[in-house]
Each structure stands twice: as structure tokens, then as C-alpha cells.
CSV table of C-alpha atoms in Angstrom, one decimal:
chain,number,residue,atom,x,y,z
A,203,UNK,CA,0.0,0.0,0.0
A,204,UNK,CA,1.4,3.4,-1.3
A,205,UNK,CA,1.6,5.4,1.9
A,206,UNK,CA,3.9,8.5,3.8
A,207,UNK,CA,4.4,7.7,7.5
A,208,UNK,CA,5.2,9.7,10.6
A,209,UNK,CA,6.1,9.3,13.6
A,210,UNK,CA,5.3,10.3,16.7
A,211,UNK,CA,2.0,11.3,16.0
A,212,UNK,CA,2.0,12.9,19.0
A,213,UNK,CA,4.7,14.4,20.9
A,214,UNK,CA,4.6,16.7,24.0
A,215,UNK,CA,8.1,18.4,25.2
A,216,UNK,CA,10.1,21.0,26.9
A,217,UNK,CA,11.6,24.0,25.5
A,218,UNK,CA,14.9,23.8,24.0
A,219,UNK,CA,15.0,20.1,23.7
A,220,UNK,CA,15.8,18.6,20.2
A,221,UNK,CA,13.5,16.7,18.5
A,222,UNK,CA,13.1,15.1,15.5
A,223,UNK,CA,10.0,14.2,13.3
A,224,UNK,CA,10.3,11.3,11.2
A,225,UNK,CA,9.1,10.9,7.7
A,226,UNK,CA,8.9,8.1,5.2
A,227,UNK,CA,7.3,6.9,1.9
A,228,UNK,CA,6.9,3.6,0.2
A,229,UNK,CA,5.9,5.6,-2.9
A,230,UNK,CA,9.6,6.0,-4.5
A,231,UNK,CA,8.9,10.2,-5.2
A,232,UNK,CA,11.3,12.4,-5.9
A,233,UNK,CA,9.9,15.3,-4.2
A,234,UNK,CA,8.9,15.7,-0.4
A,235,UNK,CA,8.5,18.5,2.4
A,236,UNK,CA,7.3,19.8,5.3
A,237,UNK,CA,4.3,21.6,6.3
A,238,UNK,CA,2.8,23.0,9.6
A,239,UNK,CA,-0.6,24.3,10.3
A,240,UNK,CA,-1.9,26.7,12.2
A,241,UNK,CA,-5.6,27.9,12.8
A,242,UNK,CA,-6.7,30.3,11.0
A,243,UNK,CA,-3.3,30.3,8.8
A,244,UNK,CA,-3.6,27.2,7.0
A,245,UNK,CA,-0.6,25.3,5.9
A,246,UNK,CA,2.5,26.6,5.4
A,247,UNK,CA,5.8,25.2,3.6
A,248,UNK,CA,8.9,24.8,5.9
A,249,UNK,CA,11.2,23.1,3.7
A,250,UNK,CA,11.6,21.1,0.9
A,251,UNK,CA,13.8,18.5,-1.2
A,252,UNK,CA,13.8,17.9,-4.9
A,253,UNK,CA,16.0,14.9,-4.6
A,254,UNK,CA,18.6,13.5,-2.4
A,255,UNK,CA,20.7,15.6,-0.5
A,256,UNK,CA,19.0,18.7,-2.3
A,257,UNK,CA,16.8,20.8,-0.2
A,258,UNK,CA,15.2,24.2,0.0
A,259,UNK,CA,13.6,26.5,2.4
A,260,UNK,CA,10.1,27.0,2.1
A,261,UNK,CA,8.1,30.0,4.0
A,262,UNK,CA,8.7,29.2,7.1
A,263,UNK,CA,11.9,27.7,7.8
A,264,UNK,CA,13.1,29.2,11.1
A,265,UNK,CA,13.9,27.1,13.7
A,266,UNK,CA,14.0,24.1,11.5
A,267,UNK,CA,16.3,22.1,9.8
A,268,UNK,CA,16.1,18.8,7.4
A,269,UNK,CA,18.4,16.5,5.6
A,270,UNK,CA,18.3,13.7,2.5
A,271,UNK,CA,20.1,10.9,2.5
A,272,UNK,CA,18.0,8.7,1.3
A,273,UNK,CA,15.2,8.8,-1.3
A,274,UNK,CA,12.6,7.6,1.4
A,275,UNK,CA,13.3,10.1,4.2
A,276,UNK,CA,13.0,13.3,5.1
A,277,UNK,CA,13.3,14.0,8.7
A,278,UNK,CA,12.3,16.9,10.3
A,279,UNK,CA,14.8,18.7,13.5
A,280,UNK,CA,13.8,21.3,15.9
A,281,UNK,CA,17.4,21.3,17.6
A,282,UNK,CA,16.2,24.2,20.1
A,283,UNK,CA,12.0,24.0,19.8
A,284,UNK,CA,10.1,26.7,21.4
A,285,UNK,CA,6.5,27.4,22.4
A,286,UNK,CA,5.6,28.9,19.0
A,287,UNK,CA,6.6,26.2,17.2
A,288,UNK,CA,3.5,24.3,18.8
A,289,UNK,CA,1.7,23.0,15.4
A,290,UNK,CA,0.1,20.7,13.5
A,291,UNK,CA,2.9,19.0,10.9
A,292,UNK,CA,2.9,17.5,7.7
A,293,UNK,CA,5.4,15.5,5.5
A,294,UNK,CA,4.1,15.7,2.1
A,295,UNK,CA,5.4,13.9,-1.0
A,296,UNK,CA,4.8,14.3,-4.9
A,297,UNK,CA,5.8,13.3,-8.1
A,298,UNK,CA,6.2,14.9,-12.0
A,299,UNK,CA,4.4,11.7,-12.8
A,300,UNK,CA,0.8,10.2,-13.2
A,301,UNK,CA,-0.7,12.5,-11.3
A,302,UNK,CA,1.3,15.9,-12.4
A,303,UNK,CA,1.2,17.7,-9.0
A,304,UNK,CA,-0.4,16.2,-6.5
A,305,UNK,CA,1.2,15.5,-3.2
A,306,UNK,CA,0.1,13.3,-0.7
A,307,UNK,CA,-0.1,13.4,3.2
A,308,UNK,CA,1.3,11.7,5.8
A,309,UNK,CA,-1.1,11.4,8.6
A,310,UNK,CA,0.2,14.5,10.7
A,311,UNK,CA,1.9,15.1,13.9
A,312,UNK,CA,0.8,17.1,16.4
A,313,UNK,CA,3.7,18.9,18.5
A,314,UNK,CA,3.0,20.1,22.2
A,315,UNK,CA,6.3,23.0,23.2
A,316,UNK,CA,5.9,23.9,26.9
B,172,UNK,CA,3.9,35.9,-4.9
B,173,UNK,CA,0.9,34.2,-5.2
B,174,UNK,CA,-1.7,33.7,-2.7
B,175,UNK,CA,-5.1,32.0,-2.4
B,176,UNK,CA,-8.2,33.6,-0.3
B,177,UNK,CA,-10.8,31.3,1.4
B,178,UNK,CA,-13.6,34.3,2.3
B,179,UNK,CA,-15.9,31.9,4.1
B,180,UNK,CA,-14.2,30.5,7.2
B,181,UNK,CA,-17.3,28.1,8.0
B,182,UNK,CA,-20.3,26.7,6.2
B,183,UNK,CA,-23.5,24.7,6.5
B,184,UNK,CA,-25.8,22.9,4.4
B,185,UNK,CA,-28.5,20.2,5.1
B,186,UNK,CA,-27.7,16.8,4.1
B,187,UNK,CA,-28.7,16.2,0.6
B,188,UNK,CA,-28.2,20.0,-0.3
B,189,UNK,CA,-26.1,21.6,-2.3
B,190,UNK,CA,-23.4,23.7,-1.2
B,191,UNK,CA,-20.5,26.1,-2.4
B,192,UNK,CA,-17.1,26.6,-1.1
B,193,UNK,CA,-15.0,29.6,-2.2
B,194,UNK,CA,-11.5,30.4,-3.3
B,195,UNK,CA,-10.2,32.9,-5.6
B,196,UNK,CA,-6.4,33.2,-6.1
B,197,UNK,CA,-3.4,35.4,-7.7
B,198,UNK,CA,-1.3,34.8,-9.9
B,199,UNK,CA,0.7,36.1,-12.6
B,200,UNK,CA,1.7,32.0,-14.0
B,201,UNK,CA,-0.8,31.4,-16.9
B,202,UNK,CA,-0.4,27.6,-16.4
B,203,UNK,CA,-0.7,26.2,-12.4
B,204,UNK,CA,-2.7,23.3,-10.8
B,205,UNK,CA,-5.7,24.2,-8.3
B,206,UNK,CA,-6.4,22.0,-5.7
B,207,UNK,CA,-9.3,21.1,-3.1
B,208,UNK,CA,-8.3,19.3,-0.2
B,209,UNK,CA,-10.6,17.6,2.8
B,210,UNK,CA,-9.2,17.6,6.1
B,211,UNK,CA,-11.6,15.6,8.7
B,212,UNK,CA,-11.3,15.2,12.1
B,213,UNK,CA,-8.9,12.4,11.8
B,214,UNK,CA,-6.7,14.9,10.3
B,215,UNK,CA,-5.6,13.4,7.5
B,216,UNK,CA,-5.6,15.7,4.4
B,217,UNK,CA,-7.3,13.8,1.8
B,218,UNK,CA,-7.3,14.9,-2.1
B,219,UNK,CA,-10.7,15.7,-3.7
B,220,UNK,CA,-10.3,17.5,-6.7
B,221,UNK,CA,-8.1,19.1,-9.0
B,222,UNK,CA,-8.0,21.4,-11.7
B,223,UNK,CA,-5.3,21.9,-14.9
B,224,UNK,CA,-5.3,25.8,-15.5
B,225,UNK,CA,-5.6,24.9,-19.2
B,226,UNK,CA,-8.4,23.3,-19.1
B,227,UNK,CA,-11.5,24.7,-19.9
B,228,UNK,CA,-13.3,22.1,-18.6
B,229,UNK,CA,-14.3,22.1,-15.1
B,230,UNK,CA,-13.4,18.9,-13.1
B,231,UNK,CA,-15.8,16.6,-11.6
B,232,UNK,CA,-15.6,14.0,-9.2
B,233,UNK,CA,-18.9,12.2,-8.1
B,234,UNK,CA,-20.4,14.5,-6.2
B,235,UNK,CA,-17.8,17.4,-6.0
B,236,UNK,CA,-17.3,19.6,-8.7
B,237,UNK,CA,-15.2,22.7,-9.5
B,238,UNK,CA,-16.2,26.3,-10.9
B,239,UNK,CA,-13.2,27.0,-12.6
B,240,UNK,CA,-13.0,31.0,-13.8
B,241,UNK,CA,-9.1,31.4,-14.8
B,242,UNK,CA,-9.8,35.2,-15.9
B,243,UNK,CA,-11.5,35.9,-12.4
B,244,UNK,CA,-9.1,33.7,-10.7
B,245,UNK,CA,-12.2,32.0,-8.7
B,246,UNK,CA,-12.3,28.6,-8.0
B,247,UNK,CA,-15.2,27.3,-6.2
B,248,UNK,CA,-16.2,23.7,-5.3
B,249,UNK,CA,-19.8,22.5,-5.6
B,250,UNK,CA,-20.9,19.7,-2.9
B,251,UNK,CA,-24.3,17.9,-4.3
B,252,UNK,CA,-26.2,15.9,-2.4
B,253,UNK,CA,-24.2,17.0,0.7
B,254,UNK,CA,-23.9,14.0,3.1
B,255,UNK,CA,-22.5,13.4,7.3
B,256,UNK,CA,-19.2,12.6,6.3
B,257,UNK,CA,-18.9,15.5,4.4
B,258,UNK,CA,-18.3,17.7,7.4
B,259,UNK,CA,-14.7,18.5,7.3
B,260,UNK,CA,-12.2,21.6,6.8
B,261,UNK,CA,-11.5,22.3,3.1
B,262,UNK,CA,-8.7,23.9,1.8
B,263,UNK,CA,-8.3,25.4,-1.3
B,264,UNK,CA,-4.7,25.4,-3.4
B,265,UNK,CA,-2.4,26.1,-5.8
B,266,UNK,CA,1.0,25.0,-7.1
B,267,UNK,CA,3.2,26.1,-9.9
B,268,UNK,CA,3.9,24.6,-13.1
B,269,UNK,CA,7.9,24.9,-12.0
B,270,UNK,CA,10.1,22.0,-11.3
B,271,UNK,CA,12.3,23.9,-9.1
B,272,UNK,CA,9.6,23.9,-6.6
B,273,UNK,CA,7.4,21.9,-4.2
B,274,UNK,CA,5.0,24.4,-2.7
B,275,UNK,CA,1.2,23.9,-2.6
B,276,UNK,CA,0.0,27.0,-1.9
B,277,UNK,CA,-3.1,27.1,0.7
B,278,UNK,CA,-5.6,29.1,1.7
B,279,UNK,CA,-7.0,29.5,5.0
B,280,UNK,CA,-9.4,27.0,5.1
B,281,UNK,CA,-13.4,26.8,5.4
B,282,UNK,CA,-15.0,24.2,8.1
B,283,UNK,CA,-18.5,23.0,6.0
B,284,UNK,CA,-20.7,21.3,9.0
B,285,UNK,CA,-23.9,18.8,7.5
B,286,UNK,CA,-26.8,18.8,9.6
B,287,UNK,CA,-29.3,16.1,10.1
């Protein structure tokens, strides 16, 4: 089954402590990035890769940083989080294939900074 | 830069109704990909319709269908026969022709609620 995973789904820390959000897909796409949401705001773009070890800020990428080394992951790191980076986050991947555009959600991870 | 405007931040129909969601968008790209989205209470964002800029035709999908207006730069999504598991947060949103880019593009959202 084609599918982009996360993990935690949930997570609940302390300010300043590093983190790290995993993403993988089964799906073999070139493309893939990160998203938070925010009420009211939508989703924003954090940062993005076009291939391996290529990536690219998005909107939003303060306080974040990624890396890829391999096609499959893309693994979000809040090395210092703080309370305002309390969101909703998505890995997202896509594809200049079949379906020209499209990019499909992991199932979201929702990040607690006290 | 572009950006996409979702006016209505909630809606409500009756189940079996018809409703309409808005979104109009900028742009200065004459080709791009518009997107609806559904995000229930699970969370998950799940793809219901999308739209090619060059084509005239408006996209349907079962029950969902789009009101695509490139010179106005609307794009509005038509539930029919509006049913319970419906009721979600829709986004509208856009992305670029470019390959030297990943961005969706969203708007703000519009949280439809189906009454009994």
C-alpha cells in the first residue's frame, strides 16, 4: 500500500529540547516536504527536497532544519524548539508523474512545546 | 507571490443539499494546478479535486465539482447531495507549473458542518 508515514503522532516536550520528526514513503517520489498548520493560517511550507541531499527552504523555515540521504526520508529537527513552534505537521510527497502535481499526506503530527 | 483567499471561514448545508465553497487566487503563472483538499477530524488531508489551469473544462468527481473561472481567478467547489461525512475543513490550493519547486500554496481553510 502506497503510503507516507510519521512518527510520533503525538509528541509533548520542553523548550529547547531537540527533537526530531520522522518521515517516510513507500511511494519512490522524488519530491517531499514539510508543512505546519496553524488555525486560521492554514498550511505553510517549511522546507523542501527535490531529490537527495537537495533541499530548499520553504516560507517558514526558522527554527527548522532537514536533511536527505535517502530517497525515502526526510526527517524533520527542531534542535532548540520553542513554544511557537506548537503546530500541527505535515510530511508531504509528490511526483512529475501520473498524477502531475499532487502530493500526498502523511497522517500528521501534532507537537506540544511547553 | 501568489496567494489563495478562502472568504468563508465556516459553512453549512443540510444533508442532501447543495453547497459552495469559495476560493479565488493570484497569480501572474498562466499555467498552475488548483487544488481542493478535505481535512476531517482524523486529520488526514485527503485529495478531492483538482484542476489543470488549461483546461477549460471544469473537473468533476462524483459528487464534488469545481467552478473553474481562470480570468476571475475563482475557483469554487460544488458539494451535491451534501452527506455526514462531508463535514470537514476544506482547503483550497495552488501550485506552480515549475520544477524547481514543491509548494502547494493554501488558503486559509473553510470548516463546512452537514446537519441532520
Amino acid at each position: 500500500e502506497a503510503q507516507v508515514t510519521q512518527n510520533p503522532r503525538y509528541l509533548i516536550t520542553v523548550t529547547g529540547k531537540k527533537l526530531t520528526v520522522t518521515c517516510s514513503q513507500n511511494m519512490n517520489h522524488e519530491y517531499m516536504s514539510w508543512y505546519r498548520q496553524d488555525p486560521g493560517l492554514g498550511l505553510r511550507q517549511i522546507y523542501y527536497s527535490m531529490n537527495v541531499e537537495v533541499t530548499d527552504k520553504g516560507d517558514v523555515p526558522e527554527g527548522y532544519k532537514v536533511s536527505r540521504k535517502e530517497k525515502r526520508n526526510f526527517p524533520l529537527i527542531l534542535e532548540s524548539p520553542s513554544p511557537n513552534q506548537t503546530s500541527l505537521y505535515f510530511c508531504a510527497t509528490s511526483d512529475w508523474g501520473v498524477i502531475w502535481g499532487e502530493q500526498f499526506f502523511g497522517p500528521g503530527t501534532r507537537l506540544t512545546v511547553l | 507571490a501568489q496567494t489563495v483567499t478562502q472568504s468563508q471561514p465556516e459553512m453549512s448545508v443540510q444533508e442532501a443539499e447543495t453547497v459552495t465553497l469559495s476560493c479565488t487566487y493570484d497569480t501572474s503563472e498562466s499555467d498552475y494546478y488548483l487544488f481542493w483538499y478535505k481535512q476531517p477530524p482524523s486529520r488526514q488531508m485527503i485529495l478531492v479535486i483538482r484542476q489543470e489551469a488549461y483546461k477549460q473544462q471544469n473537473a468533476t468527481e462524483n459528487r464534488f465539482s469545481v467552478n473553474f473561472q481562470k480570468a476571475a481567478k475563482s475557483f469554487s467547489l460544488k458539494i451535491s447531495d451534501s452527506q455526514l461525512g462531508d463535514a470537514a475543513m476544506y482547503f483550497c490550493a495552488y501550485r506552480s507549473p515549475s520544477y524547481n519547486t514543491d509548494k502547494l500554496i493554501f488558503g486559509t481553510g473553510t470548516r463546512l458542518q452537514v446537519f441532520p
